[in-house]
Amino acid sequence: MVAATVETPVAEVVPEGTRVAAFFDVDNTIIRGASAFHLAVGLYRRGFFRKRDILVFAFQQARYQAFGEDREQIDEIRSRALSIMRGHSVAEVTAIAEDVYDEVLSLRIYPGTRALLDAHLAAGHAVWLVTATPVEIGELIARRLGTSGALGTIAEHEDGFYTGRLVGDLLHGEAKASAVRALAEREGYDLAACHAYGDSTNDVAILSTVGNPCAINPDRRLRRHAAEVGWPVREFRSRRRHARRSANAASLAGLAWAGAVVLRALRRRITGR
């Protein structure tokens, strides 16, 4: 299937005084893969958790890259991440996230998405990141990209330390759309003139909230939905079919490798060898 393209995606004419915003999902829309996985690796290297935990995260990352996201997977990651974060300081985690951005995330930004984001900024639009990752991480990425800010999942903290609980629910699916509507009402954005970008069928809710939705690097279900409703699609991964197949194969290989490592670790624990 050939992706639909839009040559001047931010050049529409809106009435004078209309406040316009663009809302970007993060994982696989701005950054290749799951940003939380790379943060987890950074935390592991600094002794936050055990090797078994990072193997589980690697398994989940490979599955995410190969098959896209689903609610069960996200809930599983959320539960494990919250338990790991309990007792650690917000300042410590944020400092580590800064290093992870410099070392890893900045190198995994899709140039096409970055150009699109910059075009919105140049047009005078507000630009917000909307992500299921902790809001501190979303705000860090937003600050580095020079955007207006971020909406993200709020992990509860007391006296500067994470409690292992959430404030509200995971910012995902319909919760993203609700957060965008609340922000638009607060800031005076005209949603009919606003833009939204996402990669997953779980982003349909937020894409449906604005007048100018666009699927970026869509999973199979979102690509099909976009074709049905006439949404534009932008593909910033390799445009060649065999390159996409190679990427999927690499993800599946990573999935198999992570699974094999976990199984070997379990066998050693059982047999003592």
Short mmCIF file of C-alpha atoms in Angstrom, two decimals:
data_model
loop_
_atom_site.label_atom_id
_atom_site.label_comp_id
_atom_site.label_asym_id
_atom_site.label_seq_id
_atom_site.Cartn_x
_atom_site.Cartn_y
_atom_site.Cartn_z
CA MET A 1 0.00 0.00 0.00
CA VAL A 2 1.34 3.43 -0.91
CA ALA A 3 1.15 5.96 1.92
CA ALA A 4 -0.85 9.11 1.32
CA THR A 5 1.25 12.27 1.61
CA VAL A 6 0.56 15.88 2.38
CA GLU A 7 3.03 18.33 0.85
CA THR A 8 2.25 21.30 3.12
CA PRO A 9 0.70 19.78 6.25
CA VAL A 10 0.76 22.95 8.37
CA ALA A 11 -0.02 25.60 5.76
CA GLU A 12 -3.81 25.62 6.06
CA VAL A 13 -5.49 29.00 6.42
CA VAL A 14 -7.32 29.57 9.70
CA PRO A 15 -9.28 32.63 10.86
CA GLU A 16 -7.16 35.30 12.50
CA GLY A 17 -6.93 34.85 16.24
CA THR A 18 -7.52 31.07 16.08
CA ARG A 19 -5.22 29.23 18.47
CA VAL A 20 -3.80 26.11 16.85
CA ALA A 21 -1.89 23.26 18.46
CA ALA A 22 -0.28 20.05 17.19
CA PHE A 23 -0.33 16.97 19.43
CA PHE A 24 2.34 14.29 18.89
CA ASP A 25 2.47 10.80 20.31
CA VAL A 26 6.07 9.89 21.23
CA ASP A 27 6.90 6.19 20.88
CA ASN A 28 7.27 5.10 17.24
CA THR A 29 5.92 8.52 16.17
CA ILE A 30 8.79 10.77 17.23
CA ILE A 31 11.21 8.19 18.64
CA ARG A 32 11.85 4.75 17.17
CA GLY A 33 10.80 2.12 19.69
CA ALA A 34 9.64 2.57 23.26
CA SER A 35 11.32 5.41 25.15
CA ALA A 36 10.53 3.69 28.48
CA PHE A 37 12.67 0.71 27.44
CA HIS A 38 15.73 2.90 26.88
CA LEU A 39 15.15 4.63 30.20
CA ALA A 40 14.93 1.19 31.81
CA VAL A 41 18.32 0.27 30.35
CA GLY A 42 19.78 3.50 31.75
CA LEU A 43 18.31 2.76 35.16
CA TYR A 44 19.63 -0.81 35.07
CA ARG A 45 23.16 0.41 34.35
CA ARG A 46 22.91 2.53 37.46
CA GLY A 47 21.80 -0.34 39.67
CA PHE A 48 18.08 0.35 39.92
CA PHE A 49 17.04 -3.25 39.27
CA ARG A 50 18.20 -6.75 38.39
CA LYS A 51 19.35 -8.33 35.14
CA ARG A 52 16.14 -10.38 35.04
CA ASP A 53 14.11 -7.16 34.89
CA ILE A 54 16.06 -5.81 31.92
CA LEU A 55 15.60 -9.13 30.09
CA VAL A 56 11.85 -8.84 30.58
CA PHE A 57 11.95 -5.25 29.31
CA ALA A 58 13.99 -6.40 26.28
CA PHE A 59 11.42 -9.09 25.55
CA GLN A 60 8.62 -6.50 25.75
CA GLN A 61 10.53 -4.03 23.56
CA ALA A 62 11.08 -6.65 20.86
CA ARG A 63 7.41 -7.62 20.98
CA TYR A 64 6.40 -3.96 20.78
CA GLN A 65 8.63 -3.32 17.75
CA ALA A 66 7.40 -6.46 15.99
CA PHE A 67 3.67 -6.34 16.69
CA GLY A 68 2.80 -2.88 18.03
CA GLU A 69 1.30 -2.08 21.41
CA ASP A 70 -1.70 -3.50 23.23
CA ARG A 71 -3.40 -2.66 26.50
CA GLU A 72 -2.37 -5.85 28.31
CA GLN A 73 1.28 -5.27 27.43
CA ILE A 74 1.14 -1.63 28.53
CA ASP A 75 -0.50 -2.54 31.84
CA GLU A 76 2.20 -5.16 32.43
CA ILE A 77 4.98 -2.64 31.76
CA ARG A 78 3.25 -0.05 33.95
CA SER A 79 2.99 -2.41 36.91
CA ARG A 80 6.62 -3.49 36.69
CA ALA A 81 7.89 0.06 36.17
CA LEU A 82 5.94 1.42 39.13
CA SER A 83 7.32 -1.27 41.44
CA ILE A 84 10.87 -0.50 40.26
CA MET A 85 10.46 3.25 40.77
CA ARG A 86 9.12 3.01 44.32
CA GLY A 87 11.43 4.79 46.76
CA HIS A 88 13.61 6.49 44.15
CA SER A 89 13.78 10.27 43.96
CA VAL A 90 12.24 12.24 41.12
CA ALA A 91 15.43 14.29 40.80
CA GLU A 92 17.58 11.16 40.43
CA VAL A 93 15.36 9.62 37.75
CA THR A 94 15.12 12.90 35.84
CA ALA A 95 18.92 13.28 35.83
CA ILE A 96 19.30 9.76 34.47
CA ALA A 97 16.65 10.49 31.84
CA GLU A 98 18.70 13.50 30.71
CA ASP A 99 21.69 11.21 30.13
CA VAL A 100 19.53 8.62 28.34
CA TYR A 101 18.19 11.31 26.02
CA ASP A 102 21.70 12.46 25.11
CA GLU A 103 23.10 8.94 24.74
CA VAL A 104 20.20 7.14 23.04
CA LEU A 105 16.90 8.90 22.43
CA SER A 106 18.32 11.86 20.52
CA LEU A 107 19.78 9.38 18.02
CA ARG A 108 16.45 7.59 17.51
CA ILE A 109 14.33 10.58 16.52
CA TYR A 110 12.75 10.23 13.08
CA PRO A 111 14.08 13.14 10.98
CA GLY A 112 10.77 13.34 9.12
CA THR A 113 8.77 13.72 12.30
CA ARG A 114 11.24 16.26 13.65
CA ALA A 115 10.88 18.31 10.45
CA LEU A 116 7.11 18.17 10.76
CA LEU A 117 7.26 19.23 14.42
CA ASP A 118 9.58 22.12 13.54
CA ALA A 119 7.22 23.19 10.74
CA HIS A 120 4.41 23.53 13.25
CA LEU A 121 6.61 25.62 15.53
CA ALA A 122 7.63 27.82 12.58
CA ALA A 123 3.95 28.31 11.75
CA GLY A 124 3.36 29.65 15.26
CA HIS A 125 1.48 26.60 16.50
CA ALA A 126 1.73 25.25 20.02
CA VAL A 127 3.23 21.75 20.00
CA TRP A 128 2.49 19.24 22.74
CA LEU A 129 3.77 15.71 23.27
CA VAL A 130 1.14 13.28 24.53
CA THR A 131 2.54 10.04 25.91
CA ALA A 132 1.81 7.16 28.25
CA THR A 133 5.32 7.46 29.70
CA PRO A 134 5.80 9.38 32.97
CA VAL A 135 5.15 13.08 32.50
CA GLU A 136 8.66 13.95 33.74
CA ILE A 137 10.12 12.01 30.80
CA GLY A 138 7.65 13.55 28.36
CA GLU A 139 8.50 17.03 29.61
CA LEU A 140 12.22 16.33 29.24
CA ILE A 141 11.79 15.26 25.60
CA ALA A 142 9.49 18.25 24.98
CA ARG A 143 12.05 20.64 26.44
CA ARG A 144 14.86 19.18 24.34
CA LEU A 145 12.74 19.48 21.19
CA GLY A 146 11.71 23.05 22.03
CA THR A 147 7.97 22.36 22.21
CA SER A 148 5.27 23.83 24.42
CA GLY A 149 5.18 20.93 26.88
CA ALA A 150 3.98 17.39 27.44
CA LEU A 151 1.03 15.47 28.77
CA GLY A 152 1.97 12.13 30.33
CA THR A 153 1.18 9.57 32.96
CA ILE A 154 1.55 11.01 36.45
CA ALA A 155 3.46 8.79 38.88
CA GLU A 156 2.68 9.79 42.46
CA HIS A 157 5.54 11.08 44.57
CA GLU A 158 5.74 12.31 48.15
CA ASP A 159 8.54 14.53 49.43
CA GLY A 160 10.29 14.08 46.10
CA PHE A 161 10.21 10.25 46.09
CA TYR A 162 8.05 7.95 43.97
CA THR A 163 5.44 5.94 45.89
CA GLY A 164 4.84 3.25 43.26
CA ARG A 165 1.29 4.47 42.60
CA LEU A 166 -0.31 6.51 39.83
CA VAL A 167 -2.29 9.73 40.08
CA GLY A 168 -5.27 8.85 37.91
CA ASP A 169 -4.85 6.30 35.14
CA LEU A 170 -2.27 5.58 32.47
CA LEU A 171 -2.43 8.25 29.76
CA HIS A 172 -3.41 5.94 26.96
CA GLY A 173 -6.18 5.59 24.40
CA GLU A 174 -9.26 7.57 25.34
CA ALA A 175 -7.40 9.06 28.32
CA LYS A 176 -5.11 10.85 25.84
CA ALA A 177 -8.09 12.32 24.02
CA SER A 178 -9.64 13.50 27.30
CA ALA A 179 -6.38 15.15 28.34
CA VAL A 180 -6.12 16.92 24.98
CA ARG A 181 -9.71 18.20 25.20
CA ALA A 182 -9.07 19.51 28.71
CA LEU A 183 -5.86 21.22 27.61
CA ALA A 184 -7.58 22.76 24.58
CA GLU A 185 -10.33 24.16 26.77
CA ARG A 186 -7.81 25.58 29.22
CA GLU A 187 -5.54 27.11 26.55
CA GLY A 188 -8.25 28.15 24.10
CA TYR A 189 -7.15 25.90 21.21
CA ASP A 190 -9.66 25.38 18.41
CA LEU A 191 -9.64 21.58 18.07
CA ALA A 192 -11.18 21.78 14.60
CA ALA A 193 -8.03 23.62 13.45
CA CYS A 194 -5.60 21.49 15.48
CA HIS A 195 -3.41 18.60 14.34
CA ALA A 196 -2.61 15.23 15.90
CA TYR A 197 -0.09 12.52 15.00
CA GLY A 198 0.12 8.90 16.18
CA ASP A 199 1.34 5.47 15.11
CA SER A 200 -1.02 3.02 16.79
CA THR A 201 -4.66 2.02 16.61
CA ASN A 202 -4.71 3.12 20.26
CA ASP A 203 -4.16 6.68 18.99
CA VAL A 204 -7.46 6.70 17.07
CA ALA A 205 -9.12 8.48 20.00
CA ILE A 206 -6.71 11.42 19.98
CA LEU A 207 -6.59 11.55 16.17
CA SER A 208 -10.38 11.71 16.07
CA THR A 209 -10.38 14.66 18.48
CA VAL A 210 -8.82 17.15 16.04
CA GLY A 211 -9.70 18.46 12.62
CA ASN A 212 -6.35 17.49 11.08
CA PRO A 213 -5.33 13.95 12.06
CA CYS A 214 -2.37 12.17 10.48
CA ALA A 215 -1.02 8.65 10.99
CA ILE A 216 2.78 8.43 11.22
CA ASN A 217 4.51 5.05 10.83
CA PRO A 218 1.14 3.39 11.46
CA ASP A 219 0.62 -0.16 12.62
CA ARG A 220 -1.52 -2.36 10.41
CA ARG A 221 -4.82 -1.59 12.11
CA LEU A 222 -4.28 2.17 12.14
CA ARG A 223 -3.20 2.10 8.49
CA ARG A 224 -6.42 0.28 7.60
CA HIS A 225 -8.53 2.69 9.66
CA ALA A 226 -6.81 5.71 8.11
CA ALA A 227 -7.59 4.39 4.63
CA GLU A 228 -11.23 3.84 5.58
CA VAL A 229 -11.79 7.35 6.97
CA GLY A 230 -9.46 9.22 4.60
CA TRP A 231 -6.74 10.28 7.01
CA PRO A 232 -3.32 11.08 5.53
CA VAL A 233 -0.47 8.71 6.31
CA ARG A 234 3.20 9.59 6.60
CA GLU A 235 5.82 6.87 6.58
CA PHE A 236 9.17 7.97 8.01
CA ARG A 237 10.62 4.48 8.25
CA SER A 238 12.31 2.91 5.23
CA ARG A 239 10.08 3.26 2.18
CA ARG A 240 11.25 0.00 0.64
CA ARG A 241 9.19 -3.10 1.34
CA HIS A 242 12.20 -5.34 1.85
CA ALA A 243 13.67 -2.88 4.37
CA ARG A 244 10.43 -2.98 6.36
CA ARG A 245 10.48 -6.79 6.23
CA SER A 246 14.08 -6.73 7.45
CA ALA A 247 13.12 -4.47 10.34
CA ASN A 248 10.28 -6.81 11.29
CA ALA A 249 12.62 -9.78 11.00
CA ALA A 250 15.15 -8.04 13.25
CA SER A 251 12.45 -7.36 15.81
CA LEU A 252 11.34 -10.99 15.69
CA ALA A 253 14.96 -12.09 16.05
CA GLY A 254 15.32 -9.83 19.06
CA LEU A 255 12.14 -11.29 20.50
CA ALA A 256 13.45 -14.82 20.02
CA TRP A 257 16.84 -13.89 21.52
CA ALA A 258 15.31 -12.28 24.58
CA GLY A 259 13.03 -15.26 25.08
CA ALA A 260 15.95 -17.68 24.77
CA VAL A 261 17.99 -15.73 27.33
CA VAL A 262 15.11 -15.76 29.79
CA LEU A 263 14.58 -19.51 29.29
CA ARG A 264 18.29 -20.24 29.79
CA ALA A 265 18.28 -18.18 32.98
CA LEU A 266 15.26 -20.08 34.28
CA ARG A 267 16.84 -23.45 33.37
CA ARG A 268 20.05 -22.55 35.21
CA ARG A 269 18.04 -21.57 38.25
CA ILE A 270 16.21 -24.90 38.20
CA THR A 271 19.18 -27.17 37.40
CA GLY A 272 21.88 -25.14 39.14
CA ARG A 273 23.98 -25.14 35.94
#
